[in-house]
mmCIF file of C-alpha atoms and ligand atoms in Angstrom:
data_model
loop_
_atom_site.group_PDB
_atom_site.id
_atom_site.type_symbol
_atom_site.label_atom_id
_atom_site.label_comp_id
_atom_site.label_asym_id
_atom_site.label_seq_id
_atom_site.Cartn_x
_atom_site.Cartn_y
_atom_site.Cartn_z
ATOM 1 C CA UNK A 175 102.531 83.491 94.212
ATOM 2 C CA UNK A 176 99.893 80.768 93.830
ATOM 3 C CA UNK A 177 96.573 82.217 92.708
ATOM 4 C CA UNK A 178 93.385 80.412 93.626
ATOM 5 C CA UNK A 179 90.909 79.530 90.892
ATOM 6 C CA UNK A 180 88.267 82.000 92.084
ATOM 7 C CA UNK A 181 90.832 84.824 92.143
ATOM 8 C CA UNK A 182 91.834 84.068 88.561
ATOM 9 C CA UNK A 183 88.195 84.059 87.541
ATOM 10 C CA UNK A 184 87.589 87.382 89.248
ATOM 11 C CA UNK A 185 90.634 88.983 87.632
ATOM 12 C CA UNK A 186 89.640 87.516 84.268
ATOM 13 C CA UNK A 187 86.216 89.087 84.497
ATOM 14 C CA UNK A 188 87.634 92.465 85.386
ATOM 15 C CA UNK A 189 90.635 92.716 83.125
ATOM 16 C CA UNK A 190 88.868 93.138 79.863
ATOM 17 C CA UNK A 191 92.013 93.453 77.756
ATOM 18 C CA UNK A 192 93.141 90.737 75.406
ATOM 19 C CA UNK A 193 95.547 88.360 77.191
ATOM 20 C CA UNK A 194 94.870 90.359 80.368
ATOM 21 C CA UNK A 195 95.218 87.423 82.720
ATOM 22 C CA UNK A 196 98.508 86.262 81.188
ATOM 23 C CA UNK A 197 99.958 89.749 81.363
ATOM 24 C CA UNK A 198 98.686 90.143 84.926
ATOM 25 C CA UNK A 199 100.465 86.938 85.996
ATOM 26 C CA UNK A 200 103.675 87.935 84.227
ATOM 27 C CA UNK A 201 103.614 91.371 85.854
ATOM 28 C CA UNK A 202 103.073 89.891 89.323
ATOM 29 C CA UNK A 203 106.024 87.558 88.660
ATOM 30 C CA UNK A 204 108.114 90.652 87.797
ATOM 31 C CA UNK A 205 107.127 92.323 91.083
ATOM 32 C CA UNK A 206 108.222 89.154 92.899
ATOM 33 C CA UNK A 207 111.610 89.386 91.167
ATOM 34 C CA UNK A 208 111.985 93.061 92.126
ATOM 35 C CA UNK A 209 111.080 92.243 95.735
ATOM 36 C CA UNK A 210 113.767 89.547 95.760
ATOM 37 C CA UNK A 211 116.331 92.045 94.400
ATOM 38 C CA UNK A 212 115.615 94.540 97.174
ATOM 39 C CA UNK A 213 115.490 91.856 99.868
ATOM 40 C CA UNK A 214 118.888 90.566 98.768
ATOM 41 C CA UNK A 215 120.341 94.080 98.839
ATOM 42 C CA UNK A 216 119.051 94.555 102.399
ATOM 43 C CA UNK A 217 120.301 91.121 103.494
ATOM 44 C CA UNK A 218 123.745 91.951 102.087
ATOM 45 C CA UNK A 219 123.797 95.282 103.946
ATOM 46 C CA UNK A 220 122.706 93.554 107.156
ATOM 47 C CA UNK A 221 125.457 90.959 106.822
ATOM 48 C CA UNK A 222 128.157 93.551 106.142
ATOM 49 C CA UNK A 223 127.013 96.020 108.805
ATOM 50 C CA UNK A 224 126.550 93.349 111.468
ATOM 51 C CA UNK A 225 130.291 92.627 111.240
ATOM 52 C CA UNK A 226 131.157 96.345 111.531
ATOM 53 C CA UNK A 227 128.744 97.101 114.346
ATOM 54 C CA UNK A 228 128.584 93.787 116.191
ATOM 55 C CA UNK A 229 124.798 93.886 115.996
ATOM 56 C CA UNK A 230 122.196 93.351 113.290
ATOM 57 C CA UNK A 231 120.892 96.633 111.826
ATOM 58 C CA UNK A 232 117.591 94.867 111.286
ATOM 59 C CA UNK A 233 115.996 92.049 113.226
ATOM 60 C CA UNK A 234 113.382 90.863 110.719
ATOM 61 C CA UNK A 235 112.521 91.359 107.074
ATOM 62 C CA UNK A 236 109.090 90.485 105.702
ATOM 63 C CA UNK A 237 108.074 90.385 102.063
ATOM 64 C CA UNK A 238 104.611 90.284 100.568
ATOM 65 C CA UNK A 239 102.927 90.616 97.208
ATOM 66 C CA UNK A 240 99.569 92.369 97.361
ATOM 67 C CA UNK A 241 96.780 89.858 96.830
ATOM 68 C CA UNK A 242 94.753 90.066 93.594
ATOM 69 C CA UNK A 243 91.696 90.966 95.712
ATOM 70 C CA UNK A 244 93.502 93.883 97.365
ATOM 71 C CA UNK A 245 94.877 95.068 94.022
ATOM 72 C CA UNK A 246 91.388 95.076 92.534
ATOM 73 C CA UNK A 247 89.864 96.719 95.576
ATOM 74 C CA UNK A 248 92.452 99.528 95.496
ATOM 75 C CA UNK A 249 92.086 100.056 91.735
ATOM 76 C CA UNK A 250 88.296 100.269 92.018
ATOM 77 C CA UNK A 251 88.493 102.550 95.069
ATOM 78 C CA UNK A 252 90.827 104.948 93.254
ATOM 79 C CA UNK A 253 88.933 104.763 89.939
ATOM 80 C CA UNK A 254 91.932 103.303 88.136
ATOM 81 C CA UNK A 255 91.001 101.651 84.824
ATOM 82 C CA UNK A 256 91.251 97.880 85.213
ATOM 83 C CA UNK A 257 94.161 97.206 82.901
ATOM 84 C CA UNK A 258 97.592 95.782 83.680
ATOM 85 C CA UNK A 259 99.221 98.931 82.309
ATOM 86 C CA UNK A 260 97.205 101.194 84.617
ATOM 87 C CA UNK A 261 97.870 98.894 87.556
ATOM 88 C CA UNK A 262 101.639 99.245 87.021
ATOM 89 C CA UNK A 263 101.410 102.980 86.457
ATOM 90 C CA UNK A 264 99.274 103.732 89.515
ATOM 91 C CA UNK A 265 100.012 101.195 92.265
ATOM 92 C CA UNK A 266 103.314 101.533 94.110
ATOM 93 C CA UNK A 267 102.803 98.872 96.744
ATOM 94 C CA UNK A 268 102.204 95.654 94.816
ATOM 95 C CA UNK A 269 105.603 94.461 96.037
ATOM 96 C CA UNK A 270 106.145 95.344 99.686
ATOM 97 C CA UNK A 271 109.023 94.803 102.086
ATOM 98 C CA UNK A 272 108.942 95.557 105.801
ATOM 99 C CA UNK A 273 112.263 95.966 107.575
ATOM 100 C CA UNK A 274 112.077 95.821 111.364
ATOM 101 C CA UNK A 275 114.986 97.333 113.268
ATOM 102 C CA UNK A 276 115.804 97.573 116.968
ATOM 103 C CA UNK A 277 116.856 101.229 116.859
ATOM 104 C CA UNK A 278 115.616 104.313 114.956
ATOM 105 C CA UNK A 279 119.128 105.328 113.785
ATOM 106 C CA UNK A 280 119.543 101.936 112.056
ATOM 107 C CA UNK A 281 116.431 102.718 109.998
ATOM 108 C CA UNK A 282 118.029 105.839 108.500
ATOM 109 C CA UNK A 283 121.417 104.182 108.037
ATOM 110 C CA UNK A 284 119.884 101.261 106.129
ATOM 111 C CA UNK A 285 117.651 103.513 104.030
ATOM 112 C CA UNK A 286 120.632 105.735 103.122
ATOM 113 C CA UNK A 287 122.798 102.733 102.205
ATOM 114 C CA UNK A 288 120.031 101.293 100.026
ATOM 115 C CA UNK A 289 119.383 104.610 98.272
ATOM 116 C CA UNK A 290 123.105 105.157 97.645
ATOM 117 C CA UNK A 291 123.220 102.113 95.353
ATOM 118 C CA UNK A 292 123.488 103.166 91.724
ATOM 119 C CA UNK A 293 120.740 100.896 90.385
ATOM 120 C CA UNK A 294 118.162 102.187 92.857
ATOM 121 C CA UNK A 295 115.961 105.166 92.030
ATOM 122 C CA UNK A 296 113.958 106.857 94.760
ATOM 123 C CA UNK A 297 110.409 107.451 93.559
ATOM 124 C CA UNK A 298 108.906 108.742 96.821
ATOM 125 C CA UNK A 299 109.813 109.046 100.475
ATOM 126 C CA UNK A 300 107.347 109.466 103.351
ATOM 127 C CA UNK A 301 108.939 109.924 106.739
ATOM 128 C CA UNK A 302 106.222 109.149 109.252
ATOM 129 C CA UNK A 303 108.873 108.928 111.989
ATOM 130 C CA UNK A 304 109.906 112.566 111.742
ATOM 131 C CA UNK A 305 106.314 113.508 110.928
ATOM 132 C CA UNK A 306 103.975 110.889 112.445
ATOM 133 C CA UNK A 307 100.430 110.411 111.134
ATOM 134 C CA UNK A 308 97.713 112.049 113.288
ATOM 135 C CA UNK A 309 96.819 108.634 114.780
ATOM 136 C CA UNK A 310 100.443 108.164 115.950
ATOM 137 C CA UNK A 311 101.586 105.838 113.133
ATOM 138 C CA UNK A 312 105.358 105.890 112.668
ATOM 139 C CA UNK A 313 107.442 104.279 109.901
ATOM 140 C CA UNK A 314 109.733 105.370 107.110
ATOM 141 C CA UNK A 315 108.260 104.523 103.706
ATOM 142 C CA UNK A 316 110.310 104.468 100.519
ATOM 143 C CA UNK A 317 109.043 103.724 97.060
ATOM 144 C CA UNK A 318 112.067 102.623 95.056
ATOM 145 C CA UNK A 319 112.567 101.479 91.520
ATOM 146 C CA UNK A 320 114.983 98.644 90.788
ATOM 147 C CA UNK A 321 115.761 97.046 87.427
ATOM 148 C CA UNK A 322 115.089 93.350 86.981
ATOM 149 C CA UNK A 323 116.877 91.334 84.318
ATOM 150 C CA UNK A 324 114.663 88.773 82.609
ATOM 151 C CA UNK A 325 115.465 86.500 79.664
ATOM 152 C CA UNK A 326 114.335 89.045 77.106
ATOM 153 C CA UNK A 327 114.193 92.395 78.863
ATOM 154 C CA UNK A 328 115.474 94.719 81.557
ATOM 155 C CA UNK A 329 112.614 96.410 83.337
ATOM 156 C CA UNK A 330 112.482 98.955 86.178
ATOM 157 C CA UNK A 331 109.999 97.849 88.850
ATOM 158 C CA UNK A 332 108.653 99.671 91.905
ATOM 159 C CA UNK A 333 108.811 98.267 95.427
ATOM 160 C CA UNK A 334 107.509 99.797 98.652
ATOM 161 C CA UNK A 335 109.943 99.457 101.567
ATOM 162 C CA UNK A 336 108.670 100.208 105.058
ATOM 163 C CA UNK A 337 111.221 100.626 107.843
ATOM 164 C CA UNK A 338 110.127 100.663 111.479
ATOM 165 C CA UNK A 339 111.345 99.646 114.917
ATOM 166 C CA UNK A 340 110.168 96.524 116.723
ATOM 167 C CA UNK A 341 108.050 98.720 118.997
ATOM 168 C CA UNK A 342 106.537 100.689 116.088
ATOM 169 C CA UNK A 343 105.725 97.385 114.387
ATOM 170 C CA UNK A 344 104.021 96.070 117.507
ATOM 171 C CA UNK A 345 101.944 99.262 117.625
ATOM 172 C CA UNK A 346 101.052 99.142 113.896
ATOM 173 C CA UNK A 347 99.896 95.503 114.130
ATOM 174 C CA UNK A 348 97.501 96.315 116.950
ATOM 175 C CA UNK A 349 96.264 99.518 115.329
ATOM 176 C CA UNK A 350 95.744 97.639 112.032
ATOM 177 C CA UNK A 351 93.420 95.214 113.872
ATOM 178 C CA UNK A 352 91.251 98.080 114.992
ATOM 179 C CA UNK A 353 91.205 99.744 111.576
ATOM 180 C CA UNK A 354 89.759 96.661 109.916
ATOM 181 C CA UNK A 355 87.131 95.958 112.566
ATOM 182 C CA UNK A 356 83.919 97.748 111.727
ATOM 183 C CA UNK A 357 81.532 99.241 114.292
ATOM 184 C CA UNK A 358 83.982 98.952 117.147
ATOM 185 C CA UNK A 359 82.654 100.021 120.548
ATOM 186 C CA UNK A 360 84.553 102.806 122.359
ATOM 187 C CA UNK A 361 86.556 103.459 119.185
ATOM 188 C CA UNK A 362 87.467 107.002 120.205
ATOM 189 C CA UNK A 363 88.867 106.046 123.573
ATOM 190 C CA UNK A 364 90.857 103.187 121.993
ATOM 191 C CA UNK A 365 92.245 105.595 119.374
ATOM 192 C CA UNK A 366 93.279 108.008 122.118
ATOM 193 C CA UNK A 367 94.975 105.217 124.025
ATOM 194 C CA UNK A 368 96.773 104.064 120.882
ATOM 195 C CA UNK A 369 97.962 107.614 120.212
ATOM 196 C CA UNK A 370 99.300 107.863 123.765
ATOM 197 C CA UNK A 371 101.100 104.508 123.381
ATOM 198 C CA UNK A 372 102.659 105.672 120.088
ATOM 199 C CA UNK A 373 104.158 108.652 121.940
ATOM 200 C CA UNK A 374 105.463 106.365 124.709
ATOM 201 C CA UNK A 375 106.976 104.063 122.092
ATOM 202 C CA UNK A 376 108.787 106.977 120.433
ATOM 203 C CA UNK A 377 110.240 107.977 123.807
ATOM 204 C CA UNK A 378 111.182 104.390 124.613
ATOM 205 C CA UNK A 379 112.882 103.888 121.220
ATOM 206 C CA UNK A 380 114.891 107.073 121.803
ATOM 207 C CA UNK A 381 115.936 106.032 125.297
ATOM 208 C CA UNK A 382 116.901 102.508 124.244
ATOM 209 C CA UNK A 383 119.069 104.044 121.530
ATOM 210 C CA UNK A 384 120.733 106.332 124.083
ATOM 211 C CA UNK A 385 121.442 103.366 126.363
ATOM 212 C CA UNK A 386 122.968 101.469 123.431
ATOM 213 C CA UNK A 387 125.196 104.485 122.672
ATOM 214 C CA UNK A 388 126.299 104.666 126.321
ATOM 215 C CA UNK A 389 127.159 100.967 126.289
ATOM 216 C CA UNK A 390 129.126 101.422 123.052
ATOM 217 C CA UNK A 391 130.995 104.461 124.448
ATOM 218 C CA UNK A 392 131.760 102.619 127.667
ATOM 219 C CA UNK A 393 133.118 99.667 125.702
ATOM 220 C CA UNK A 394 135.375 101.964 123.606
ATOM 221 C CA UNK A 395 136.725 103.873 126.611
HETATM 222 P P1 0O2 B 263 98.605 96.797 103.627
HETATM 223 O O1 0O2 B 263 97.631 95.697 103.818
HETATM 224 O O2 0O2 B 263 99.606 96.907 104.758
HETATM 225 O O3 0O2 B 263 99.261 96.833 102.281
HETATM 226 P P2 0O2 B 263 99.074 104.601 98.807
HETATM 227 O O4 0O2 B 263 99.483 103.177 99.153
HETATM 228 O O5 0O2 B 263 100.244 105.501 98.513
HETATM 229 O O6 0O2 B 263 97.979 104.695 97.824
HETATM 230 P P3 0O2 B 263 98.919 105.969 101.234
HETATM 231 O O7 0O2 B 263 97.980 105.859 102.401
HETATM 232 O O8 0O2 B 263 99.277 107.332 100.776
HETATM 233 O O9 0O2 B 263 98.355 105.115 100.090
HETATM 234 O O10 0O2 B 263 100.266 105.228 101.546
HETATM 235 P P4 0O2 B 263 101.115 105.247 102.834
HETATM 236 O O11 0O2 B 263 100.722 106.334 103.742
HETATM 237 O O12 0O2 B 263 102.551 105.198 102.381
HETATM 238 O O13 0O2 B 263 100.686 103.877 103.548
HETATM 239 C C1 0O2 B 263 100.811 102.652 102.910
HETATM 240 C C2 0O2 B 263 100.932 101.494 103.879
HETATM 241 O O14 0O2 B 263 101.516 101.923 105.124
HETATM 242 C C3 0O2 B 263 99.614 100.875 104.291
HETATM 243 O O15 0O2 B 263 99.272 99.918 103.338
HETATM 244 C C4 0O2 B 263 99.974 100.237 105.636
HETATM 245 O O16 0O2 B 263 100.729 99.047 105.457
HETATM 246 C C5 0O2 B 263 100.893 101.266 106.226
HETATM 247 N N1 0O2 B 263 100.159 102.290 106.978
HETATM 248 C C6 0O2 B 263 99.964 103.580 106.626
HETATM 249 N N2 0O2 B 263 99.277 104.243 107.555
HETATM 250 C C7 0O2 B 263 99.023 103.371 108.539
HETATM 251 C C8 0O2 B 263 98.330 103.478 109.796
HETATM 252 O O17 0O2 B 263 97.813 104.527 110.194
HETATM 253 N N3 0O2 B 263 98.276 102.343 110.548
HETATM 254 C C9 0O2 B 263 98.827 101.164 110.173
HETATM 255 N N4 0O2 B 263 98.722 100.122 110.983
HETATM 256 N N5 0O2 B 263 99.473 101.026 108.980
HETATM 257 C C10 0O2 B 263 99.569 102.118 108.187
HETATM 258 P P5 0O2 B 263 97.759 99.465 103.108
HETATM 259 O O18 0O2 B 263 97.565 99.322 101.661
HETATM 260 O O19 0O2 B 263 96.811 100.350 103.854
HETATM 261 O O20 0O2 B 263 97.679 98.077 103.788
#
């Protein structure tokens, strides 16, 4: 990740430790490596399973490293001491992967296959599909730890993996826009409408999956 000069300056001012900025950059590089490891694992699963199932278990995979500004904002908001060590200990979403599937059952199949791998450790699981957030948000979130192998060390690193359907992703993008707009007029009625749409999306995802199953059964018969 390329850091802009003003970001470096800001981090430098806030990380008071000796060599803080160098260690910060090295740690971010390590998160990038861990993100690549998990992405490759998911790409391999997608390639293998697409041959078995004649369809891609996921449609899109997106990777991102949290920006230095967002890292700082989250650390300050949660009263985390501004050191690289505390950042690693307390933030689970510096490396993030979003896996977008067509069908809900592919989400669970992919998550199970990933978690079955012997170098992956599950740190936390939040199933907002089985138990949606009060606003209607649905996704499966896993925090996993994966070892990375560098020239001089092997280090376990945490990555957040979010799994959702195309429809859930569409919903989350629109809802995200509202969340970050301040003083929005008619916010309550928009929230209600979004909640209603989230329910419709859950029904639609379920029905599309049933249709796919019927097509598969018909093809086997
Ligand atoms: P960004 O910019 O996407 O990274 P934690 O991260 O554990 O301290 P929390 O809220 O317990 O905080 O984590 P959770 O519930 O697993 O949610 C983390 C991420 O899920 C969020 O990251 C969003 O990407 C997504 N998310 C969670 N809830 C919602 C929601 O109601 N609407 C939308 N659109 N996305 C949601 P960030 O850091 O908020 O943002």
